[in-house]
Amino acid sequence: MKVTVVGAGYVGLVTGATLAERGHDVTCVDSDLPKVRMLEAGGVPIHEPGLPELLAGVRKSGRLGFGADVAAAAGGAEVVMMTVGTPTDPQGKADLSSVEAAARTIATGLRDYAVVVEKSTVPVRTGERVRRTMERNVRPGVEFDVASNPEFLREGTAVEDARKPSRIVLGVPNGRAEKVLRRLYEGFESPILVTNVETAEMIKHASNAFLATKISFVNAVSRLCEKSGANVEEVARGMGLDPRIGAQFLRAGVGYGGSCFAKDLEAFAEIASQLGYEFRLLREVQAVNREQRAHVVELLRQELWVLREKRVTLLGLAFKPDTDDVRDAPSLDVAQRLRAEGAIVRAHDPVAGAKAKAMLPDLDLAADPYAAADGADAVVLVTEWPAYKGLDFMRLRKVMRQPVIVDARNLWDPSAARAAGFHYRSIGRP
Ligand SMILES: NC(=O)c1ccc[n+]([C@@H]2O[C@H](COP(=O)([O-])OP(=O)(O)OC[C@H]3O[C@@H](n4cnc5c(N)ncnc54)[C@H](O)[C@@H]3O)[C@@H](O)[C@H]2O)c1
C-alpha cells in the first residue's frame, strides 16, 4: 500500500520504517528541513537501538522515501498517518496546532479516498475536529475517513515494539476505513482491537495514565518504606507476583519523565475537566511524581547538610536508558533544583549530553563517569544506564572529595557501595 507518514520523529520514523519493512511503499514527510536533508543523506537523527540497521535495510529496498512537501506526499496515498508532536500548551491542554496544520495540509493534497490516521497521542474527540477541519479544505468530491490508531511503542525498544506491538487499536468510523487499516497491518501477529474513534483515543490516554499511576503508587510506598524499615524492592516483588498487579512499572525511583507521561497526564486531566469530570486521581499521581524529584535533593541535603558550593555529579541525563531523549527528564529538574540551592552541577550521559546541553546550555559535561565525579561531594545516579551498573566504586571514591552516593534508581547494591566506604542512599530501601 502507499503510505504517507507526516512527522518523522521518534514515532513517525520508526513506524514508517517498520511499515516499509513489511512491504508497504512509505514516504515520511517532515516540516523540519534539516531533518529531512539528514534523512535523505542517509543519516539517523535520533538514538534508538536497531533503528540505523532497520533504516539501512529499507532504504536499500527503495520502499522508504523522505520529503518536506506534506500535501504532495498525501496525494495518492491510501493511508496518511499523522505522527506530529502534541506537547502541552501553557494552560496544560494538549497543543494540537501541529495536528491541525497537518490535517489542513493533508486535506489540500488528497486526490482519492484515503484513511487519515491519528497516531499522535490526542485527547478524546480530536478525531472529530480533524474531520471537520479536513472537510473545509479537501477538494470537492474527494472522500476520506479519519481514524485513530494510537501508538504504544517505548523509546529504547521502539523498533522491537513497532515490529511486535502489544496490541493494534483501530478506532474507525466505518467498515471501509477498518478494511483499509486491516490491510495495512496484515501479517502483524498482534491482537487487533476495533473500536470507534473516541474509544481508541481514550485507550491511549488511559493506558499512559495508568502506567504513570503505577509508578507514583510504588514511589508513594517507597516513602513509607523509608519511614518504616520495609524494603520497597521486596514489597514490589511481593506485589508484582500477583498476576492481577504484574511486576512491570513497580520500580521505585526518581519518578517518571520523558516526552509522554507528564504531558499526556496533563492533557487527560484537562480534557476530563472540559468534559465535566474532575479526574483528581491524576492530580495526585502528578504531585507524587514532582515530590519524588524534590525528595532526591532532600536526600542529598540530609547527607551534605548545606548544598551551597557543593559539587554534585549527575550520572545519566536521558529520561531513561537507551535513548537520547531528555524531554521532561528528571535529571534536568534535579540539576535546576540543585543549582537553585547554589550547588555546582556536573554530569555525564553515554548519549544524551548534546540534547541536554541544548536544554541547559551551561551544563558542565564530562567525558566519562569518573571524570564527572572528579572532586565531587556527591554522585546522584539519575538514569540507570547498564554501563553504570558495573562502575568501580573504589575508583569512584578515590576521585571524589566526599564519599556520598544518592542512587535515585536503586541500581546498585547498597552493601557493595557501603563496603567501598560510601554513605549510600537509595529509594525506599533500608
Ligand atoms: N516518543 C514516544 O515514545 C511516543 C510513544 C507513543 C506515542 N507518542 C506520541 O506520538 C506523537 C509524536 O511523538 P514523537 O516523540 O515522535 O515526536 P517528535 O517531536 O520526535 O516528532 C514529531 C515530528 O513532527 C514534525 N512536525 C510537526 N509539525 C509538522 C507538520 N505540520 N508537518 C510535518 N511535520 C511536522 C516535527 O518536525 C517532528 O520531527 C506525540 O503525540 C506523542 O505523544 C510518542
Short mmCIF file of C-alpha atoms and ligand atoms in Angstrom, two decimals:
data_model
loop_
_atom_site.label_atom_id
_atom_site.label_comp_id
_atom_site.label_asym_id
_atom_site.label_seq_id
_atom_site.Cartn_x
_atom_site.Cartn_y
_atom_site.Cartn_z
CA MET A 1 0.00 0.00 0.00
CA LYS A 2 1.10 3.58 -0.49
CA VAL A 3 1.52 5.12 2.95
CA THR A 4 2.49 8.66 3.93
CA VAL A 5 3.72 9.40 7.44
CA VAL A 6 3.58 13.06 8.49
CA GLY A 7 6.18 13.84 11.19
CA ALA A 8 9.47 11.93 11.07
CA GLY A 9 10.21 11.92 14.82
CA TYR A 10 10.61 9.03 17.26
CA VAL A 11 7.20 7.59 16.34
CA GLY A 12 6.95 8.56 12.67
CA LEU A 13 10.38 7.39 11.64
CA VAL A 14 10.15 4.05 13.43
CA THR A 15 6.57 3.44 12.25
CA GLY A 16 7.36 4.41 8.66
CA ALA A 17 10.44 2.19 8.52
CA THR A 18 8.58 -0.75 10.07
CA LEU A 19 5.73 -0.48 7.57
CA ALA A 20 8.27 -0.27 4.73
CA GLU A 21 9.92 -3.39 6.09
CA ARG A 22 6.52 -5.10 5.81
CA GLY A 23 6.42 -4.27 2.11
CA HIS A 24 4.48 -1.00 2.05
CA ASP A 25 5.62 1.91 -0.05
CA VAL A 26 6.24 4.62 2.57
CA THR A 27 7.09 8.32 2.42
CA CYS A 28 8.00 10.10 5.66
CA VAL A 29 7.48 13.85 5.45
CA ASP A 30 8.51 16.44 7.98
CA SER A 31 8.38 20.23 8.16
CA ASP A 32 11.88 20.27 9.71
CA LEU A 33 14.01 20.72 6.59
CA PRO A 34 17.43 19.99 8.13
CA LYS A 35 16.00 16.73 9.49
CA VAL A 36 14.66 15.78 6.05
CA ARG A 37 18.02 16.58 4.43
CA MET A 38 19.80 14.47 7.02
CA LEU A 39 17.44 11.54 6.40
CA GLU A 40 17.79 11.89 2.63
CA ALA A 41 21.57 11.82 3.03
CA GLY A 42 21.38 8.53 4.93
CA GLY A 43 21.63 9.98 8.45
CA VAL A 44 19.68 8.94 11.57
CA PRO A 45 18.51 11.94 13.63
CA ILE A 46 17.73 10.09 16.89
CA HIS A 47 19.38 7.49 19.08
CA GLU A 48 17.20 4.37 19.05
CA PRO A 49 18.65 0.84 19.23
CA GLY A 50 18.17 -1.08 15.97
CA LEU A 51 16.93 1.94 14.02
CA PRO A 52 20.11 2.53 11.93
CA GLU A 53 20.03 -1.11 10.79
CA LEU A 54 16.29 -1.03 10.07
CA LEU A 55 16.64 2.19 8.06
CA ALA A 56 19.62 0.86 6.12
CA GLY A 57 17.62 -2.22 5.11
CA VAL A 58 14.51 -0.40 3.93
CA ARG A 59 16.49 2.33 2.21
CA LYS A 60 18.16 -0.34 0.11
CA SER A 61 14.77 -1.83 -0.79
CA GLY A 62 13.66 1.56 -2.15
CA ARG A 63 10.41 1.37 -0.19
CA LEU A 64 11.14 4.30 2.14
CA GLY A 65 11.45 7.88 0.90
CA PHE A 66 11.62 11.26 2.63
CA GLY A 67 10.32 14.70 1.83
CA ALA A 68 9.09 18.01 3.15
CA ASP A 69 6.00 18.55 0.99
CA VAL A 70 3.11 17.16 3.04
CA ALA A 71 0.37 17.91 0.51
CA ALA A 72 2.27 16.29 -2.37
CA ALA A 73 3.06 13.19 -0.32
CA ALA A 74 -0.57 12.86 0.82
CA GLY A 75 -1.85 12.83 -2.75
CA GLY A 76 -2.14 9.25 -3.95
CA ALA A 77 -1.62 7.66 -0.53
CA GLU A 78 -4.19 5.15 0.72
CA VAL A 79 -3.20 5.79 4.33
CA VAL A 80 -1.86 9.07 5.73
CA MET A 81 -0.58 8.81 9.30
CA MET A 82 -0.16 11.85 11.49
CA THR A 83 2.76 11.39 13.89
CA VAL A 84 3.42 15.04 14.70
CA GLY A 85 4.15 16.22 18.23
CA THR A 86 1.37 17.09 20.69
CA PRO A 87 3.12 18.94 23.53
CA THR A 88 1.42 20.72 26.44
CA ASP A 89 0.28 24.31 25.93
CA PRO A 90 0.74 26.96 28.66
CA GLN A 91 -2.71 26.12 30.10
CA GLY A 92 -1.89 22.41 30.41
CA LYS A 93 -4.04 21.36 27.47
CA ALA A 94 -2.64 19.37 24.55
CA ASP A 95 -1.24 21.77 21.96
CA LEU A 96 -2.86 20.42 18.82
CA SER A 97 -1.56 23.11 16.46
CA SER A 98 0.70 20.65 14.61
CA VAL A 99 -2.18 18.19 14.23
CA GLU A 100 -4.44 20.95 12.93
CA ALA A 101 -1.78 22.20 10.50
CA ALA A 102 -1.05 18.68 9.28
CA ALA A 103 -4.76 17.90 8.82
CA ARG A 104 -5.29 21.06 6.75
CA THR A 105 -2.30 20.42 4.54
CA ILE A 106 -3.11 16.73 4.08
CA ALA A 107 -6.67 17.68 3.04
CA THR A 108 -5.45 20.01 0.31
CA GLY A 109 -3.23 17.26 -1.10
CA LEU A 110 -5.69 14.34 -1.18
CA ARG A 111 -6.73 13.24 -4.67
CA ASP A 112 -8.50 9.93 -3.94
CA TYR A 113 -10.10 8.24 -0.98
CA ALA A 114 -7.66 7.88 1.90
CA VAL A 115 -7.78 7.00 5.57
CA VAL A 116 -6.17 9.74 7.62
CA VAL A 117 -4.90 8.24 10.84
CA GLU A 118 -4.21 9.98 14.14
CA LYS A 119 -1.19 8.20 15.55
CA SER A 120 -0.12 11.15 17.66
CA THR A 121 -1.48 10.98 21.20
CA VAL A 122 -4.51 13.28 21.31
CA PRO A 123 -7.41 13.97 23.67
CA VAL A 124 -10.68 12.19 23.07
CA ARG A 125 -12.79 13.86 20.38
CA THR A 126 -9.80 15.21 18.43
CA GLY A 127 -10.73 12.95 15.52
CA GLU A 128 -13.96 14.86 15.15
CA ARG A 129 -12.07 18.17 14.92
CA VAL A 130 -9.64 16.70 12.40
CA ARG A 131 -12.53 15.51 10.24
CA ARG A 132 -14.26 18.90 10.29
CA THR A 133 -11.01 20.73 9.51
CA MET A 134 -10.31 18.43 6.60
CA GLU A 135 -13.84 18.77 5.21
CA ARG A 136 -13.30 22.51 4.86
CA ASN A 137 -10.04 22.07 2.95
CA VAL A 138 -10.42 18.98 0.81
CA ARG A 139 -11.03 19.22 -2.97
CA PRO A 140 -14.65 18.80 -3.97
CA GLY A 141 -15.58 15.14 -4.49
CA VAL A 142 -12.57 13.66 -2.68
CA GLU A 143 -13.61 11.25 0.07
CA PHE A 144 -11.70 10.42 3.23
CA ASP A 145 -12.13 8.93 6.69
CA VAL A 146 -10.41 9.90 9.91
CA ALA A 147 -9.32 7.02 12.15
CA SER A 148 -7.37 6.69 15.38
CA ASN A 149 -4.54 4.19 15.67
CA PRO A 150 -2.68 5.12 18.85
CA GLU A 151 0.97 4.23 19.23
CA PHE A 152 2.28 2.31 22.24
CA LEU A 153 5.97 1.98 21.37
CA ARG A 154 8.53 2.78 24.05
CA GLU A 155 11.68 4.75 23.34
CA GLY A 156 14.69 2.49 23.81
CA THR A 157 12.80 -0.54 22.45
CA ALA A 158 10.82 1.30 19.76
CA VAL A 159 11.90 -0.87 16.83
CA GLU A 160 11.06 -4.09 18.62
CA ASP A 161 7.75 -2.62 19.84
CA ALA A 162 6.77 -1.42 16.35
CA ARG A 163 7.53 -4.81 14.84
CA LYS A 164 5.53 -6.64 17.52
CA PRO A 165 3.02 -4.25 19.06
CA SER A 166 1.35 -5.44 22.27
CA ARG A 167 -1.94 -4.60 20.56
CA ILE A 168 -3.14 -2.77 17.45
CA VAL A 169 -6.04 -0.49 18.25
CA LEU A 170 -8.09 0.60 15.24
CA GLY A 171 -10.54 3.36 16.07
CA VAL A 172 -12.63 3.64 12.93
CA PRO A 173 -15.81 5.43 11.86
CA ASN A 174 -16.97 2.68 9.47
CA GLY A 175 -16.19 -0.66 7.80
CA ARG A 176 -14.48 0.95 4.83
CA ALA A 177 -11.76 2.51 6.95
CA GLU A 178 -11.45 -0.67 9.02
CA LYS A 179 -10.80 -2.72 5.88
CA VAL A 180 -8.02 -0.38 4.77
CA LEU A 181 -6.31 -0.44 8.16
CA ARG A 182 -6.61 -4.20 8.49
CA ARG A 183 -4.78 -4.47 5.15
CA LEU A 184 -2.10 -2.10 6.45
CA TYR A 185 -1.43 -4.40 9.41
CA GLU A 186 -1.73 -7.68 7.53
CA GLY A 187 0.98 -10.08 8.71
CA PHE A 188 1.41 -8.48 12.14
CA GLU A 189 0.72 -11.10 14.78
CA SER A 190 -0.55 -8.72 17.45
CA PRO A 191 -4.14 -8.74 18.73
CA ILE A 192 -6.31 -6.24 16.85
CA LEU A 193 -8.96 -4.31 18.72
CA VAL A 194 -11.51 -2.44 16.61
CA THR A 195 -13.39 0.41 18.32
CA ASN A 196 -14.91 3.74 17.50
CA VAL A 197 -12.55 6.72 17.19
CA GLU A 198 -13.28 8.17 20.65
CA THR A 199 -12.61 4.84 22.38
CA ALA A 200 -9.25 4.44 20.62
CA GLU A 201 -8.24 7.96 21.61
CA MET A 202 -9.26 7.22 25.20
CA ILE A 203 -7.37 3.89 25.28
CA LYS A 204 -4.08 5.69 24.72
CA HIS A 205 -4.56 8.37 27.37
CA ALA A 206 -5.96 5.86 29.86
CA SER A 207 -3.03 3.47 29.27
CA ASN A 208 -0.36 6.10 29.87
CA ALA A 209 -2.22 7.50 32.88
CA PHE A 210 -2.48 4.01 34.37
CA LEU A 211 1.23 3.30 33.91
CA ALA A 212 2.13 6.64 35.48
CA THR A 213 -0.22 5.80 38.36
CA LYS A 214 1.62 2.55 38.96
CA ILE A 215 4.93 4.42 39.14
CA SER A 216 3.61 7.05 41.52
CA PHE A 217 1.94 4.36 43.61
CA VAL A 218 5.17 2.46 44.17
CA ASN A 219 7.02 5.72 44.80
CA ALA A 220 4.49 6.63 47.48
CA VAL A 221 5.00 3.18 49.00
CA SER A 222 8.77 3.75 48.88
CA ARG A 223 8.40 6.83 51.07
CA LEU A 224 6.52 4.77 53.59
CA CYS A 225 9.24 2.13 53.40
CA GLU A 226 11.86 4.75 54.20
CA LYS A 227 9.96 5.68 57.32
CA SER A 228 9.23 2.14 58.49
CA GLY A 229 12.23 -0.07 57.70
CA ALA A 230 10.46 -2.02 54.96
CA ASN A 231 12.24 -2.59 51.65
CA VAL A 232 10.34 -1.30 48.60
CA GLU A 233 12.06 -3.68 46.20
CA GLU A 234 10.83 -6.66 48.15
CA VAL A 235 7.41 -5.09 48.60
CA ALA A 236 7.18 -4.53 44.83
CA ARG A 237 8.30 -8.07 44.16
CA GLY A 238 5.72 -9.41 46.54
CA MET A 239 3.04 -7.32 44.87
CA GLY A 240 4.16 -7.97 41.31
CA LEU A 241 3.94 -11.73 41.63
CA ASP A 242 0.18 -11.29 41.80
CA PRO A 243 -0.86 -11.57 38.15
CA ARG A 244 -3.64 -9.04 38.76
CA ILE A 245 -0.94 -6.48 39.61
CA GLY A 246 2.04 -7.52 37.48
CA ALA A 247 5.69 -6.71 38.12
CA GLN A 248 6.26 -4.05 35.47
CA PHE A 249 6.34 -0.35 36.33
CA LEU A 250 6.68 -1.12 40.01
CA ARG A 251 10.22 0.20 40.37
CA ALA A 252 10.67 2.96 42.88
CA GLY A 253 12.94 5.81 41.85
CA VAL A 254 13.12 9.47 40.95
CA GLY A 255 9.78 9.21 39.10
CA TYR A 256 8.69 9.16 35.50
CA GLY A 257 9.82 11.59 32.82
CA GLY A 258 10.03 11.67 29.06
CA SER A 259 8.00 13.17 26.29
CA CYS A 260 4.76 11.32 27.03
CA PHE A 261 3.69 10.66 30.61
CA ALA A 262 3.73 14.18 32.03
CA LYS A 263 2.10 15.79 29.02
CA ASP A 264 -0.42 13.00 28.47
CA LEU A 265 -1.49 13.03 32.11
CA GLU A 266 -1.89 16.78 32.00
CA ALA A 267 -3.88 16.60 28.76
CA PHE A 268 -6.03 13.75 30.10
CA ALA A 269 -6.85 15.65 33.29
CA GLU A 270 -7.63 18.76 31.21
CA ILE A 271 -9.95 17.03 28.73
CA ALA A 272 -11.67 15.29 31.66
CA SER A 273 -12.26 18.67 33.25
CA GLN A 274 -13.55 20.14 29.97
CA LEU A 275 -15.96 17.24 29.71
CA GLY A 276 -17.20 17.93 33.24
CA TYR A 277 -15.32 15.33 35.28
CA GLU A 278 -12.53 16.25 37.71
CA PHE A 279 -10.05 13.36 37.47
CA ARG A 280 -8.47 14.10 40.89
CA LEU A 281 -6.56 10.83 40.99
CA LEU A 282 -4.38 12.07 38.10
CA ARG A 283 -3.53 15.26 40.00
CA GLU A 284 -2.29 13.17 42.90
CA VAL A 285 -0.19 11.00 40.57
CA GLN A 286 1.45 14.16 39.23
CA ALA A 287 2.05 15.54 42.72
CA VAL A 288 3.74 12.33 43.91
CA ASN A 289 5.97 12.43 40.82
CA ARG A 290 7.02 16.02 41.47
CA GLU A 291 7.70 15.26 45.15
CA GLN A 292 9.94 12.36 44.19
CA ARG A 293 12.29 14.68 42.30
CA ALA A 294 12.39 17.04 45.27
CA HIS A 295 12.98 14.05 47.55
CA VAL A 296 16.21 13.16 45.76
CA VAL A 297 17.51 16.64 46.51
CA GLU A 298 16.34 16.25 50.11
CA LEU A 299 18.35 13.01 50.44
CA LEU A 300 21.41 14.95 49.29
CA ARG A 301 20.66 17.67 51.81
CA GLN A 302 20.41 15.07 54.55
CA GLU A 303 23.88 13.81 53.65
CA LEU A 304 25.69 17.04 52.78
CA TRP A 305 23.79 19.37 55.11
CA VAL A 306 24.47 22.54 53.07
CA LEU A 307 24.27 22.30 49.28
CA ARG A 308 25.72 25.72 48.56
CA GLU A 309 29.01 25.35 46.63
CA LYS A 310 28.88 21.57 46.88
CA ARG A 311 29.97 19.76 43.75
CA VAL A 312 27.27 17.31 42.68
CA THR A 313 27.68 14.86 39.81
CA LEU A 314 24.64 13.58 37.94
CA LEU A 315 25.08 10.23 36.23
CA GLY A 316 22.54 9.92 33.44
CA LEU A 317 20.63 12.71 31.71
CA ALA A 318 18.30 10.82 29.34
CA PHE A 319 14.85 10.27 30.82
CA LYS A 320 15.58 6.55 30.65
CA PRO A 321 18.35 4.27 29.33
CA ASP A 322 18.83 3.57 25.62
CA THR A 323 17.50 6.88 24.39
CA ASP A 324 18.93 10.36 23.86
CA ASP A 325 15.56 11.93 24.70
CA VAL A 326 15.73 14.44 27.55
CA ARG A 327 12.21 15.84 27.30
CA ASP A 328 10.92 16.23 30.87
CA ALA A 329 13.92 14.23 32.10
CA PRO A 330 14.16 14.11 35.92
CA SER A 331 17.90 14.88 35.55
CA LEU A 332 17.24 18.39 34.25
CA ASP A 333 14.77 19.09 37.04
CA VAL A 334 17.18 17.81 39.70
CA ALA A 335 20.02 19.85 38.14
CA GLN A 336 17.94 23.02 38.31
CA ARG A 337 16.84 22.38 41.88
CA LEU A 338 20.47 21.84 42.92
CA ARG A 339 21.61 24.99 41.19
CA ALA A 340 18.83 26.96 42.84
CA GLU A 341 20.47 25.97 46.16
CA GLY A 342 23.89 27.08 44.96
CA ALA A 343 25.35 23.64 44.18
CA ILE A 344 27.77 23.19 41.27
CA VAL A 345 26.48 20.51 38.91
CA ARG A 346 28.47 18.37 36.53
CA ALA A 347 27.02 15.48 34.53
CA HIS A 348 27.70 12.52 32.31
CA ASP A 349 25.47 10.55 29.95
CA PRO A 350 26.52 7.95 27.36
CA VAL A 351 24.44 9.57 24.56
CA ALA A 352 22.15 12.36 25.75
CA GLY A 353 24.76 15.02 26.59
CA ALA A 354 24.21 17.13 23.48
CA LYS A 355 20.42 17.16 23.79
CA ALA A 356 20.67 18.00 27.50
CA LYS A 357 23.02 20.86 26.72
CA ALA A 358 20.52 22.22 24.23
CA MET A 359 18.06 22.49 27.14
CA LEU A 360 20.59 23.67 29.78
CA PRO A 361 23.30 25.45 27.77
CA ASP A 362 25.74 26.00 30.64
CA LEU A 363 25.58 22.37 31.80
CA ASP A 364 29.08 21.10 32.59
CA LEU A 365 29.51 17.75 30.80
CA ALA A 366 32.27 15.22 31.39
CA ALA A 367 33.53 12.56 29.02
CA ASP A 368 33.14 9.64 31.44
CA PRO A 369 31.64 8.95 34.88
CA TYR A 370 34.96 9.14 36.72
CA ALA A 371 35.87 12.48 35.17
CA ALA A 372 32.37 13.68 36.06
CA ALA A 373 32.89 12.64 39.69
CA ASP A 374 36.38 14.14 40.00
CA GLY A 375 36.37 16.36 43.08
CA ALA A 376 32.64 15.83 43.70
CA ASP A 377 30.97 15.92 47.10
CA ALA A 378 28.24 13.56 45.91
CA VAL A 379 27.16 11.44 42.96
CA VAL A 380 23.48 11.14 42.05
CA LEU A 381 22.56 8.23 39.80
CA VAL A 382 19.60 9.55 37.79
CA THR A 383 19.38 7.24 34.76
CA GLU A 384 20.00 3.51 35.15
CA TRP A 385 22.19 3.07 32.05
CA PRO A 386 23.54 -0.52 32.03
CA ALA A 387 27.05 0.95 31.65
CA TYR A 388 26.79 2.45 35.15
CA LYS A 389 25.89 -0.86 36.76
CA GLY A 390 29.48 -2.07 36.93
CA LEU A 391 31.17 1.20 37.96
CA ASP A 392 34.29 0.70 40.02
CA PHE A 393 33.30 2.05 43.45
CA MET A 394 36.89 2.16 44.70
CA ARG A 395 38.00 4.23 41.73
CA LEU A 396 34.97 6.49 42.10
CA ARG A 397 35.66 7.04 45.77
CA LYS A 398 39.30 7.89 45.13
CA VAL A 399 38.44 10.75 42.76
CA MET A 400 35.64 12.22 44.90
CA ARG A 401 36.01 14.83 47.62
CA GLN A 402 33.35 13.26 49.87
CA PRO A 403 32.06 9.67 49.57
CA VAL A 404 28.33 10.24 49.10
CA ILE A 405 26.02 8.48 46.64
CA VAL A 406 22.32 9.02 46.11
CA ASP A 407 21.11 6.18 43.93
CA ALA A 408 17.81 7.53 42.62
CA ARG A 409 17.08 4.37 40.60
CA ASN A 410 18.12 1.66 43.07
CA LEU A 411 20.67 0.47 40.51
CA TRP A 412 23.43 -0.53 42.89
CA ASP A 413 23.78 -2.99 45.70
CA PRO A 414 23.77 -0.99 48.96
CA SER A 415 26.20 -3.32 50.70
CA ALA A 416 28.75 -3.08 47.85
CA ALA A 417 28.59 0.71 47.94
CA ARG A 418 28.93 0.78 51.73
CA ALA A 419 31.78 -1.72 51.63
CA ALA A 420 33.62 0.74 49.39
CA GLY A 421 33.19 3.37 52.10
CA PHE A 422 30.27 5.30 50.64
CA HIS A 423 27.47 6.97 52.51
CA TYR A 424 24.86 5.45 50.26
CA ARG A 425 21.20 6.46 49.98
CA SER A 426 18.64 4.93 47.66
CA ILE A 427 14.86 4.98 47.29
CA GLY A 428 12.76 3.04 49.79
CA ARG A 429 15.48 0.62 50.85
CA PRO A 430 16.70 0.45 54.45
N1 LIG B 1 8.02 9.24 21.68
C1 LIG B 1 7.30 8.23 22.14
O1 LIG B 1 7.81 7.35 22.84
C2 LIG B 1 5.84 8.13 21.82
C3 LIG B 1 5.17 6.92 22.03
C4 LIG B 1 3.82 6.83 21.72
C5 LIG B 1 3.15 7.96 21.23
N2 LIG B 1 3.82 9.12 21.06
C6 LIG B 1 3.09 10.28 20.51
O2 LIG B 1 3.43 10.40 19.14
C7 LIG B 1 3.48 11.78 18.75
C8 LIG B 1 4.84 12.10 18.18
O3 LIG B 1 5.81 11.92 19.18
P1 LIG B 1 7.37 11.92 18.84
O4 LIG B 1 8.08 11.60 20.11
O5 LIG B 1 7.63 11.10 17.64
O6 LIG B 1 7.59 13.47 18.49
P2 LIG B 1 8.82 14.15 17.75
O7 LIG B 1 8.88 15.54 18.25
O8 LIG B 1 10.02 13.29 17.86
O9 LIG B 1 8.40 14.16 16.21
C9 LIG B 1 7.40 14.95 15.67
C10 LIG B 1 7.83 15.39 14.29
O10 LIG B 1 6.73 16.04 13.63
C11 LIG B 1 7.24 17.10 12.84
N3 LIG B 1 6.14 18.03 12.54
C12 LIG B 1 5.48 18.86 13.38
N4 LIG B 1 4.50 19.51 12.73
C13 LIG B 1 4.53 19.08 11.46
C14 LIG B 1 3.74 19.37 10.31
N5 LIG B 1 2.72 20.22 10.36
N6 LIG B 1 4.05 18.75 9.16
C15 LIG B 1 5.08 17.88 9.10
N7 LIG B 1 5.84 17.55 10.15
C16 LIG B 1 5.57 18.15 11.33
C17 LIG B 1 8.36 17.67 13.69
O11 LIG B 1 9.27 18.42 12.94
C18 LIG B 1 8.98 16.40 14.29
O12 LIG B 1 10.03 15.91 13.50
C19 LIG B 1 3.13 12.56 20.02
O13 LIG B 1 1.75 12.83 20.02
C20 LIG B 1 3.48 11.60 21.13
O14 LIG B 1 2.72 11.84 22.30
C21 LIG B 1 5.15 9.23 21.33
#
